[in-house]
Amino acid sequence: MIIVMNRDVTDEQIGAVVKRLKDAGLEANISRGIERTVIGAIGDERPLTEEMFTPLPGVESAMHIVKQYKIVSRESHPQNTVIDVSGIPVGGKQIQIIAGPCSVETQEQMDLSAKFVHEAGCRLMRGGAFKPRTSPYTFQGKGVEGLDMFRRAASKYKLPIVTELMDIRMLDTFLEQDVDVIQIGTRNMQNFDLLKEVGRINKPVILKRGMSATISEWLMAAEYIAAGGNHNIIFCERGIRTFETYYRNVLDVTAIPVLKKETHLPVIVDPSHAGGKAWMVAALSQAAVAAGADGLLVEMHPNPVDAWCDADQALTPVELKKLMGTLDAIAKAVGRTL
Ligand code: PEP
Ligand code: MN
């Protein structure tokens, strides 16, 4: 951290800043220029905040010079991390398409979904048993019963399952059901207690981007999980809120190369919640794969018009199969496989 002092700073004021640094276990390097005196912190500056210095008399500004995230940063781990999801690699040369319905509805719907996911050539399946709905009066998910239906349907095709955890109190149930990937949804990206809990277990986590989160807030959220010991984190860009209302969210394609630069962890894209309409999914998926995404999280329903949740954005089984065909060519063009 660098602390820039005011033009007319006194020795006493400099002394107070140095003392604060020393109290925090760091050393100070004082550099007196013609216009300004600058104090550099020597040591691990991550526990420091700018507000520890800016209120002190004589301080003009304070700024971090190293990134606040460490374990998830590419600086700390230059090679790509490949996460093993129950035998399926995520983050390697092979791109993974995770498909399935928005929510678990019935056993029959899940059995059919699993069959179509498998037939389309996808290796992982999604489905929400606990749904974060905007209205408390709409379908909230089948809960524990839904997890059970999901597990039963997916097991037939040996598809690892991805499902959202909203409440820490459900974590043991998720572990009992042996959920393969825990999804943290956009609304919980900064639910720090939830992040700390999934940080203590040894299960892959898909961390969706908060709908209004900056890249650095997202990386810091991942750092919360990593700091607890769980480094099996997959970032998922799912669209952000902007002034545009034509579509549900704006898919931030730029986030893909930026994240790939900043972190060694896999980055996947959810084109369904980004566009919010089934007809946009193919174009957004293709853009994501072309931009370097390690996978996709796509909503597919055996019969979208009857879906209990997000009916507008679900692909039909035929559309999913067709999408897999177009992605194959793009994957090859960027040196990947599907
Ligand atoms: C979902 O994937 O089912 C979901 C609710 O997504 P998000 O958290 O991105 O809205
Ligand atoms: Mn959905």
Short mmCIF file of C-alpha atoms in Angstrom, two decimals, residues 14-24 26 28:
data_model
loop_
_atom_site.label_atom_id
_atom_site.label_comp_id
_atom_site.label_asym_id
_atom_site.label_seq_id
_atom_site.Cartn_x
_atom_site.Cartn_y
_atom_site.Cartn_z
CA ILE A 14 4.16 11.16 9.12
CA GLY A 15 5.03 9.59 12.47
CA ALA A 16 1.36 8.72 13.09
CA VAL A 17 1.10 6.91 9.74
CA VAL A 18 4.32 5.00 10.40
CA LYS A 19 3.04 3.99 13.83
CA ARG A 20 -0.21 2.69 12.35
CA LEU A 21 1.73 0.59 9.86
CA LYS A 22 4.01 -0.77 12.60
CA ASP A 23 1.01 -1.58 14.81
CA ALA A 24 -0.32 -3.67 11.90
CA LEU A 26 4.43 -3.75 8.65
CA ALA A 28 7.38 1.89 6.39
#
